[in-house]
């Protein structure tokens, strides 16, 4: 059935535009990063990024639902019963699946930081099983929402409201706010992953509050409701943007390492060639030729940059 609500003109158009822009822009960007995670090293061989891939998939489903939310708010109608129900089920995939995969991500970071599981093979087995369980649970959650526990779009609030929700405390966001800002200042690879998980988990908690009975009185105030929606959409951008920063940072490191490895190989080849030319035991040569070749050998970077011990003639 379609939800009825008082007609809102400018604010419905505004909220619908926010939904559409935020989700339409971020969805293709998010998909690009997920493709990078599964096709490019070092992400493809990393269990951490495999977990983040699964997390990204469920969030992409929620972004699709966000596009539907924008359409319904903009037009001030739920369009069609099936359109409404599919969007609600996709939204619940994110609400239900995100905490599961975030928990697995947190466990993975804990294991890696503490070296609790030393064998890479055992780590892969453990987290592959956890990912399979979480994926099945998320699928059954989607099946439940698309059949029995339907999620309706309430035009009066411009949000999806499942019939049954778990509810959670929004204070989690306020507790972790300063902590995540401090962690973001650190340059460690692991810390941004943990911070990303904390921020996204906070977003999921607040969304659950918004779709339960905790914030109903607040949502009935239209200005407060619009501010809440804007905040939610801002938080929706956190995860893909954090991926952007993380991937760009790691890509820069990989590119730097690759470039310097290639340069070192060239210089090493130059050293071998020069050393070979300097060997006159069999080829002979005058003292003047030896001195010229010695000057050429000394001009190689490994000799002049203080890494003399790497040269054959040090």
mmCIF file of C-alpha atoms in Angstrom:
data_model
loop_
_atom_site.group_PDB
_atom_site.id
_atom_site.type_symbol
_atom_site.label_atom_id
_atom_site.label_comp_id
_atom_site.label_asym_id
_atom_site.label_seq_id
_atom_site.Cartn_x
_atom_site.Cartn_y
_atom_site.Cartn_z
ATOM 1 C CA UNK A 1 0.000 0.000 0.000
ATOM 2 C CA UNK A 2 1.099 3.567 -0.594
ATOM 3 C CA UNK A 3 1.737 5.815 2.379
ATOM 4 C CA UNK A 4 -0.213 9.025 2.595
ATOM 5 C CA UNK A 5 1.109 12.240 4.124
ATOM 6 C CA UNK A 6 0.437 15.973 4.105
ATOM 7 C CA UNK A 7 1.756 17.636 1.001
ATOM 8 C CA UNK A 8 5.109 19.391 1.431
ATOM 9 C CA UNK A 9 6.298 21.484 -1.465
ATOM 10 C CA UNK A 10 9.697 23.146 -1.115
ATOM 11 C CA UNK A 11 10.948 20.848 1.633
ATOM 12 C CA UNK A 12 9.952 17.679 -0.206
ATOM 13 C CA UNK A 13 11.757 18.917 -3.294
ATOM 14 C CA UNK A 14 14.757 19.874 -1.157
ATOM 15 C CA UNK A 15 14.936 16.544 0.681
ATOM 16 C CA UNK A 16 14.405 14.601 -2.537
ATOM 17 C CA UNK A 17 17.202 16.551 -4.219
ATOM 18 C CA UNK A 18 19.552 15.868 -1.290
ATOM 19 C CA UNK A 19 18.787 12.143 -1.457
ATOM 20 C CA UNK A 20 19.221 12.010 -5.217
ATOM 21 C CA UNK A 21 22.464 13.990 -5.397
ATOM 22 C CA UNK A 22 24.146 12.277 -2.450
ATOM 23 C CA UNK A 23 23.315 8.760 -3.590
ATOM 24 C CA UNK A 24 23.602 9.141 -7.370
ATOM 25 C CA UNK A 25 27.029 10.770 -7.046
ATOM 26 C CA UNK A 26 28.463 8.359 -4.494
ATOM 27 C CA UNK A 27 27.115 5.088 -5.907
ATOM 28 C CA UNK A 28 29.347 4.924 -9.036
ATOM 29 C CA UNK A 29 32.358 6.170 -7.044
ATOM 30 C CA UNK A 30 31.777 3.454 -4.467
ATOM 31 C CA UNK A 31 31.454 0.802 -7.182
ATOM 32 C CA UNK A 32 34.787 1.883 -8.694
ATOM 33 C CA UNK A 33 36.549 1.367 -5.362
ATOM 34 C CA UNK A 34 34.934 -2.031 -4.881
ATOM 35 C CA UNK A 35 36.235 -3.068 -8.309
ATOM 36 C CA UNK A 36 39.704 -1.902 -7.253
ATOM 37 C CA UNK A 37 39.444 -4.011 -4.090
ATOM 38 C CA UNK A 38 38.843 -7.220 -6.044
ATOM 39 C CA UNK A 39 41.087 -6.597 -9.069
ATOM 40 C CA UNK A 40 44.135 -4.691 -7.886
ATOM 41 C CA UNK A 41 46.975 -5.551 -5.554
ATOM 42 C CA UNK A 42 47.615 -5.227 -2.655
ATOM 43 C CA UNK A 43 43.868 -5.036 -1.973
ATOM 44 C CA UNK A 44 42.880 -8.264 -3.709
ATOM 45 C CA UNK A 45 45.099 -10.435 -1.509
ATOM 46 C CA UNK A 46 44.181 -8.597 1.707
ATOM 47 C CA UNK A 47 41.509 -10.123 3.930
ATOM 48 C CA UNK A 48 40.847 -6.677 5.400
ATOM 49 C CA UNK A 49 39.891 -5.267 2.012
ATOM 50 C CA UNK A 50 37.868 -8.371 1.223
ATOM 51 C CA UNK A 51 35.765 -7.639 4.299
ATOM 52 C CA UNK A 52 35.530 -3.996 3.268
ATOM 53 C CA UNK A 53 34.331 -5.171 -0.143
ATOM 54 C CA UNK A 54 31.434 -7.067 1.437
ATOM 55 C CA UNK A 55 30.675 -4.044 3.604
ATOM 56 C CA UNK A 56 30.699 -1.855 0.512
ATOM 57 C CA UNK A 57 28.282 -4.140 -1.326
ATOM 58 C CA UNK A 58 25.592 -3.865 1.356
ATOM 59 C CA UNK A 59 26.118 -0.107 1.506
ATOM 60 C CA UNK A 60 25.720 0.131 -2.269
ATOM 61 C CA UNK A 61 22.342 -1.580 -1.905
ATOM 62 C CA UNK A 62 21.432 1.110 0.586
ATOM 63 C CA UNK A 63 22.608 3.812 -1.822
ATOM 64 C CA UNK A 64 20.227 2.381 -4.429
ATOM 65 C CA UNK A 65 17.482 2.620 -1.828
ATOM 66 C CA UNK A 66 18.563 6.225 -1.249
ATOM 67 C CA UNK A 67 17.963 7.002 -4.912
ATOM 68 C CA UNK A 68 14.468 5.553 -4.566
ATOM 69 C CA UNK A 69 13.955 7.678 -1.450
ATOM 70 C CA UNK A 70 14.883 10.760 -3.435
ATOM 71 C CA UNK A 71 12.415 9.932 -6.180
ATOM 72 C CA UNK A 72 9.555 9.342 -3.724
ATOM 73 C CA UNK A 73 10.272 12.462 -1.671
ATOM 74 C CA UNK A 74 10.709 14.616 -4.761
ATOM 75 C CA UNK A 75 7.430 13.399 -6.290
ATOM 76 C CA UNK A 76 5.688 13.232 -2.888
ATOM 77 C CA UNK A 77 4.426 9.735 -3.633
ATOM 78 C CA UNK A 78 5.612 6.186 -3.053
ATOM 79 C CA UNK A 79 5.121 5.625 -6.820
ATOM 80 C CA UNK A 80 4.133 1.953 -6.608
ATOM 81 C CA UNK A 81 3.725 -0.680 -3.920
ATOM 82 C CA UNK A 82 6.497 -2.911 -5.283
ATOM 83 C CA UNK A 83 8.811 0.071 -5.766
ATOM 84 C CA UNK A 84 8.279 1.021 -2.126
ATOM 85 C CA UNK A 85 8.765 -2.510 -0.789
ATOM 86 C CA UNK A 86 11.926 -3.209 -2.809
ATOM 87 C CA UNK A 87 13.452 0.071 -1.671
ATOM 88 C CA UNK A 88 12.607 -0.690 1.937
ATOM 89 C CA UNK A 89 14.139 -4.153 1.718
ATOM 90 C CA UNK A 90 17.325 -2.784 0.129
ATOM 91 C CA UNK A 91 17.550 -0.149 2.847
ATOM 92 C CA UNK A 92 17.270 -2.844 5.510
ATOM 93 C CA UNK A 93 20.093 -4.794 3.843
ATOM 94 C CA UNK A 94 22.349 -1.914 4.821
ATOM 95 C CA UNK A 95 20.830 -1.464 8.270
ATOM 96 C CA UNK A 96 21.125 -5.173 9.069
ATOM 97 C CA UNK A 97 24.229 -6.159 7.124
ATOM 98 C CA UNK A 98 26.465 -3.191 7.920
ATOM 99 C CA UNK A 99 26.835 -3.940 11.679
ATOM 100 C CA UNK A 100 27.612 -7.587 10.908
ATOM 101 C CA UNK A 101 30.414 -6.820 8.459
ATOM 102 C CA UNK A 102 31.708 -4.005 10.652
ATOM 103 C CA UNK A 103 31.983 -6.465 13.530
ATOM 104 C CA UNK A 104 33.957 -8.837 11.306
ATOM 105 C CA UNK A 105 36.145 -5.934 10.166
ATOM 106 C CA UNK A 106 36.842 -4.960 13.774
ATOM 107 C CA UNK A 107 37.719 -8.570 14.636
ATOM 108 C CA UNK A 108 40.060 -8.735 11.657
ATOM 109 C CA UNK A 109 41.890 -5.565 12.705
ATOM 110 C CA UNK A 110 42.118 -6.851 16.281
ATOM 111 C CA UNK A 111 43.575 -10.157 15.105
ATOM 112 C CA UNK A 112 46.115 -8.435 12.868
ATOM 113 C CA UNK A 113 47.193 -5.911 15.485
ATOM 114 C CA UNK A 114 47.560 -8.528 18.236
ATOM 115 C CA UNK A 115 48.785 -11.319 15.920
ATOM 116 C CA UNK A 116 46.308 -13.629 17.619
ATOM 117 C CA UNK A 117 46.202 -15.832 14.508
ATOM 118 C CA UNK A 118 49.729 -16.124 13.162
ATOM 119 C CA UNK A 119 48.948 -18.325 10.180
ATOM 120 C CA UNK A 120 47.626 -16.451 7.148
ATOM 121 C CA UNK A 121 45.917 -19.630 6.001
ATOM 122 C CA UNK A 122 44.031 -20.022 9.284
ATOM 123 C CA UNK A 123 43.104 -16.341 9.267
ATOM 124 C CA UNK A 124 41.690 -16.694 5.769
ATOM 125 C CA UNK A 125 39.632 -19.738 6.770
ATOM 126 C CA UNK A 126 38.213 -18.113 9.926
ATOM 127 C CA UNK A 127 37.172 -14.867 8.276
ATOM 128 C CA UNK A 128 35.892 -16.556 5.123
ATOM 129 C CA UNK A 129 33.513 -18.566 7.317
ATOM 130 C CA UNK A 130 32.433 -15.409 9.169
ATOM 131 C CA UNK A 131 31.822 -13.610 5.872
ATOM 132 C CA UNK A 132 29.741 -16.518 4.597
ATOM 133 C CA UNK A 133 27.606 -16.508 7.760
ATOM 134 C CA UNK A 134 27.116 -12.731 7.626
ATOM 135 C CA UNK A 135 26.234 -12.889 3.918
ATOM 136 C CA UNK A 136 23.611 -15.572 4.503
ATOM 137 C CA UNK A 137 22.157 -13.668 7.456
ATOM 138 C CA UNK A 138 21.945 -10.496 5.358
ATOM 139 C CA UNK A 139 20.280 -12.375 2.506
ATOM 140 C CA UNK A 140 17.674 -13.880 4.824
ATOM 141 C CA UNK A 141 17.134 -10.425 6.321
ATOM 142 C CA UNK A 142 16.425 -9.104 2.832
ATOM 143 C CA UNK A 143 14.084 -12.028 2.126
ATOM 144 C CA UNK A 144 12.224 -11.326 5.375
ATOM 145 C CA UNK A 145 11.783 -7.637 4.551
ATOM 146 C CA UNK A 146 10.650 -8.254 0.980
ATOM 147 C CA UNK A 147 7.986 -10.772 2.107
ATOM 148 C CA UNK A 148 6.774 -10.546 5.730
ATOM 149 C CA UNK A 149 8.453 -7.698 7.625
ATOM 150 C CA UNK A 150 7.894 -4.997 5.047
ATOM 151 C CA UNK A 151 9.488 -1.555 5.362
ATOM 152 C CA UNK A 152 7.221 1.312 4.314
ATOM 153 C CA UNK A 153 8.357 4.742 3.159
ATOM 154 C CA UNK A 154 6.743 7.401 5.340
ATOM 155 C CA UNK A 155 6.391 10.516 3.223
ATOM 156 C CA UNK A 156 5.630 12.595 6.307
ATOM 157 C CA UNK A 157 9.119 11.797 7.611
ATOM 158 C CA UNK A 158 10.800 11.093 4.261
ATOM 159 C CA UNK A 159 12.421 7.966 5.690
ATOM 160 C CA UNK A 160 11.914 4.211 5.635
ATOM 161 C CA UNK A 161 10.418 2.795 8.801
ATOM 162 C CA UNK A 162 10.557 -0.996 9.214
ATOM 163 C CA UNK A 163 7.690 -2.471 11.197
ATOM 164 C CA UNK A 164 10.123 -4.008 13.669
ATOM 165 C CA UNK A 165 13.483 -2.466 14.531
ATOM 166 C CA UNK A 166 16.125 -3.183 17.136
ATOM 167 C CA UNK A 167 16.822 0.445 18.118
ATOM 168 C CA UNK A 168 20.183 1.729 19.450
ATOM 169 C CA UNK A 169 21.653 4.722 21.264
ATOM 170 C CA UNK A 170 22.771 7.666 19.139
ATOM 171 C CA UNK A 171 25.141 8.606 21.959
ATOM 172 C CA UNK A 172 27.652 6.163 20.400
ATOM 173 C CA UNK A 173 28.312 8.775 17.764
ATOM 174 C CA UNK A 174 29.028 11.461 20.345
ATOM 175 C CA UNK A 175 31.325 9.172 22.341
ATOM 176 C CA UNK A 176 33.426 8.227 19.318
ATOM 177 C CA UNK A 177 33.388 11.615 17.612
ATOM 178 C CA UNK A 178 36.549 13.051 19.167
ATOM 179 C CA UNK A 179 38.264 9.678 19.152
ATOM 180 C CA UNK A 180 37.760 9.170 15.428
ATOM 181 C CA UNK A 181 39.038 12.663 14.699
ATOM 182 C CA UNK A 182 42.211 11.931 16.661
ATOM 183 C CA UNK A 183 42.696 8.603 14.939
ATOM 184 C CA UNK A 184 42.288 10.228 11.528
ATOM 185 C CA UNK A 185 45.386 12.318 12.238
ATOM 186 C CA UNK A 186 47.563 9.237 12.485
ATOM 187 C CA UNK A 187 49.321 7.978 9.369
ATOM 188 C CA UNK A 188 49.013 4.272 10.118
ATOM 189 C CA UNK A 189 47.276 2.086 7.542
ATOM 190 C CA UNK A 190 45.365 0.152 10.210
ATOM 191 C CA UNK A 191 44.079 3.175 12.116
ATOM 192 C CA UNK A 192 42.071 4.706 9.220
ATOM 193 C CA UNK A 193 40.432 1.312 8.666
ATOM 194 C CA UNK A 194 39.362 1.170 12.313
ATOM 195 C CA UNK A 195 38.198 4.795 12.241
ATOM 196 C CA UNK A 196 36.200 4.100 9.094
ATOM 197 C CA UNK A 197 34.523 1.179 10.844
ATOM 198 C CA UNK A 198 33.675 3.255 13.927
ATOM 199 C CA UNK A 199 32.179 6.089 11.890
ATOM 200 C CA UNK A 200 30.072 3.756 9.755
ATOM 201 C CA UNK A 201 28.879 1.823 12.811
ATOM 202 C CA UNK A 202 27.833 5.119 14.396
ATOM 203 C CA UNK A 203 25.867 5.957 11.255
ATOM 204 C CA UNK A 204 24.088 2.600 11.394
ATOM 205 C CA UNK A 205 23.195 3.154 15.062
ATOM 206 C CA UNK A 206 21.682 6.574 14.393
ATOM 207 C CA UNK A 207 19.741 5.271 11.391
ATOM 208 C CA UNK A 208 18.219 2.560 13.567
ATOM 209 C CA UNK A 209 17.237 5.183 16.123
ATOM 210 C CA UNK A 210 15.632 7.261 13.409
ATOM 211 C CA UNK A 211 13.559 4.372 12.107
ATOM 212 C CA UNK A 212 12.384 3.299 15.562
ATOM 213 C CA UNK A 213 10.295 5.107 18.161
ATOM 214 C CA UNK A 214 13.115 7.031 19.854
ATOM 215 C CA UNK A 215 13.128 10.010 17.511
ATOM 216 C CA UNK A 216 9.471 10.012 16.468
ATOM 217 C CA UNK A 217 8.690 13.192 18.393
ATOM 218 C CA UNK A 218 11.717 14.896 16.851
ATOM 219 C CA UNK A 219 10.812 13.752 13.353
ATOM 220 C CA UNK A 220 7.360 15.284 13.701
ATOM 221 C CA UNK A 221 9.094 18.666 13.722
ATOM 222 C CA UNK A 222 9.733 19.275 10.036
ATOM 223 C CA UNK A 223 12.876 21.464 10.422
ATOM 224 C CA UNK A 224 14.405 18.932 12.830
ATOM 225 C CA UNK A 225 13.444 16.110 10.483
ATOM 226 C CA UNK A 226 15.132 17.811 7.508
ATOM 227 C CA UNK A 227 18.266 18.491 9.585
ATOM 228 C CA UNK A 228 18.304 14.815 10.595
ATOM 229 C CA UNK A 229 18.023 13.698 6.951
ATOM 230 C CA UNK A 230 20.841 16.022 5.873
ATOM 231 C CA UNK A 231 23.017 14.621 8.660
ATOM 232 C CA UNK A 232 22.244 11.046 7.588
ATOM 233 C CA UNK A 233 23.123 11.786 3.978
ATOM 234 C CA UNK A 234 26.346 13.477 5.061
ATOM 235 C CA UNK A 235 27.229 10.347 7.002
ATOM 236 C CA UNK A 236 26.404 8.274 3.927
ATOM 237 C CA UNK A 237 29.348 9.935 2.192
ATOM 238 C CA UNK A 238 31.797 9.054 4.984
ATOM 239 C CA UNK A 239 32.469 5.463 3.989
ATOM 240 C CA UNK A 240 33.135 5.923 0.245
ATOM 241 C CA UNK A 241 35.153 9.076 0.941
ATOM 242 C CA UNK A 242 37.230 7.230 3.530
ATOM 243 C CA UNK A 243 37.832 4.534 0.904
ATOM 244 C CA UNK A 244 38.975 7.271 -1.461
ATOM 245 C CA UNK A 245 41.524 8.563 1.063
ATOM 246 C CA UNK A 246 42.669 5.083 2.037
ATOM 247 C CA UNK A 247 43.033 3.767 -1.512
ATOM 248 C CA UNK A 248 44.757 6.923 -2.678
ATOM 249 C CA UNK A 249 47.181 6.773 0.256
ATOM 250 C CA UNK A 250 48.011 3.126 -0.311
ATOM 251 C CA UNK A 251 48.211 3.539 -4.084
ATOM 252 C CA UNK A 252 50.725 6.336 -3.600
ATOM 253 C CA UNK A 253 52.822 4.032 -1.437
ATOM 254 C CA UNK A 254 52.619 1.205 -3.928
ATOM 255 C CA UNK A 255 53.488 3.514 -6.832
ATOM 256 C CA UNK A 256 56.432 4.944 -4.911
ATOM 257 C CA UNK A 257 57.714 1.471 -4.085
ATOM 258 C CA UNK A 258 57.296 0.272 -7.675
ATOM 259 C CA UNK A 259 59.034 3.333 -9.121
ATOM 260 C CA UNK A 260 61.995 3.127 -6.745
ATOM 261 C CA UNK A 261 62.332 -0.614 -7.305
ATOM 262 C CA UNK A 262 62.543 -0.022 -11.047
ATOM 263 C CA UNK A 263 65.079 2.780 -10.569
ATOM 264 C CA UNK A 264 67.176 0.612 -8.266
ATOM 265 C CA UNK A 265 67.156 -2.195 -10.828
ATOM 266 C CA UNK A 266 68.388 0.212 -13.506
ATOM 267 C CA UNK A 267 71.185 1.526 -11.285
ATOM 268 C CA UNK A 268 72.197 -1.974 -10.273
ATOM 269 C CA UNK A 269 72.399 -2.936 -13.940
ATOM 270 C CA UNK A 270 74.530 0.141 -14.536
ATOM 271 C CA UNK A 271 76.862 -0.888 -11.706
ATOM 272 C CA UNK A 272 77.280 -4.379 -13.132
ATOM 273 C CA UNK A 273 78.012 -3.016 -16.589
ATOM 274 C CA UNK A 274 80.566 -0.537 -15.255
ATOM 275 C CA UNK A 275 82.168 -3.167 -13.047
ATOM 276 C CA UNK A 276 82.388 -5.523 -16.013
ATOM 277 C CA UNK A 277 84.088 -2.847 -18.122
ATOM 278 C CA UNK A 278 86.483 -2.130 -15.261
ATOM 279 C CA UNK A 279 87.636 -5.770 -15.147
ATOM 280 C CA UNK A 280 90.811 -5.776 -17.284
ATOM 281 C CA UNK A 281 92.251 -9.058 -16.021
ATOM 282 C CA UNK A 282 91.352 -10.698 -19.319
ATOM 283 C CA UNK A 283 90.646 -7.695 -21.539
ATOM 284 C CA UNK A 284 93.701 -5.636 -20.670
ATOM 285 C CA UNK A 285 93.690 -1.835 -21.031
ATOM 286 C CA UNK A 286 95.869 1.153 -20.274
ATOM 287 C CA UNK A 287 96.034 2.937 -16.933
ATOM 288 C CA UNK A 288 94.309 5.962 -18.503
ATOM 289 C CA UNK A 289 91.362 3.738 -19.542
ATOM 290 C CA UNK A 290 91.173 2.278 -16.051
ATOM 291 C CA UNK A 291 91.068 5.731 -14.467
ATOM 292 C CA UNK A 292 88.333 6.881 -16.854
ATOM 293 C CA UNK A 293 86.218 3.811 -16.099
ATOM 294 C CA UNK A 294 86.796 4.221 -12.363
ATOM 295 C CA UNK A 295 85.491 7.806 -12.582
ATOM 296 C CA UNK A 296 82.441 6.508 -14.473
ATOM 297 C CA UNK A 297 81.861 3.835 -11.845
ATOM 298 C CA UNK A 298 82.067 6.347 -9.000
ATOM 299 C CA UNK A 299 79.431 8.520 -10.676
ATOM 300 C CA UNK A 300 76.704 5.888 -10.260
ATOM 301 C CA UNK A 301 73.999 6.839 -7.740
ATOM 302 C CA UNK A 302 74.631 3.968 -5.374
ATOM 303 C CA UNK A 303 78.196 5.180 -4.934
ATOM 304 C CA UNK A 304 77.510 8.901 -4.577
ATOM 305 C CA UNK A 305 74.390 8.702 -2.375
ATOM 306 C CA UNK A 306 76.042 7.062 0.585
ATOM 307 C CA UNK A 307 75.088 3.473 -0.238
ATOM 308 C CA UNK A 308 78.604 2.473 -1.163
ATOM 309 C CA UNK A 309 78.256 -0.886 0.536
ATOM 310 C CA UNK A 310 75.776 -1.999 -2.130
ATOM 311 C CA UNK A 311 78.324 -1.565 -4.905
ATOM 312 C CA UNK A 312 80.513 -4.440 -6.025
ATOM 313 C CA UNK A 313 83.673 -2.391 -5.607
ATOM 314 C CA UNK A 314 83.052 -0.854 -2.197
#
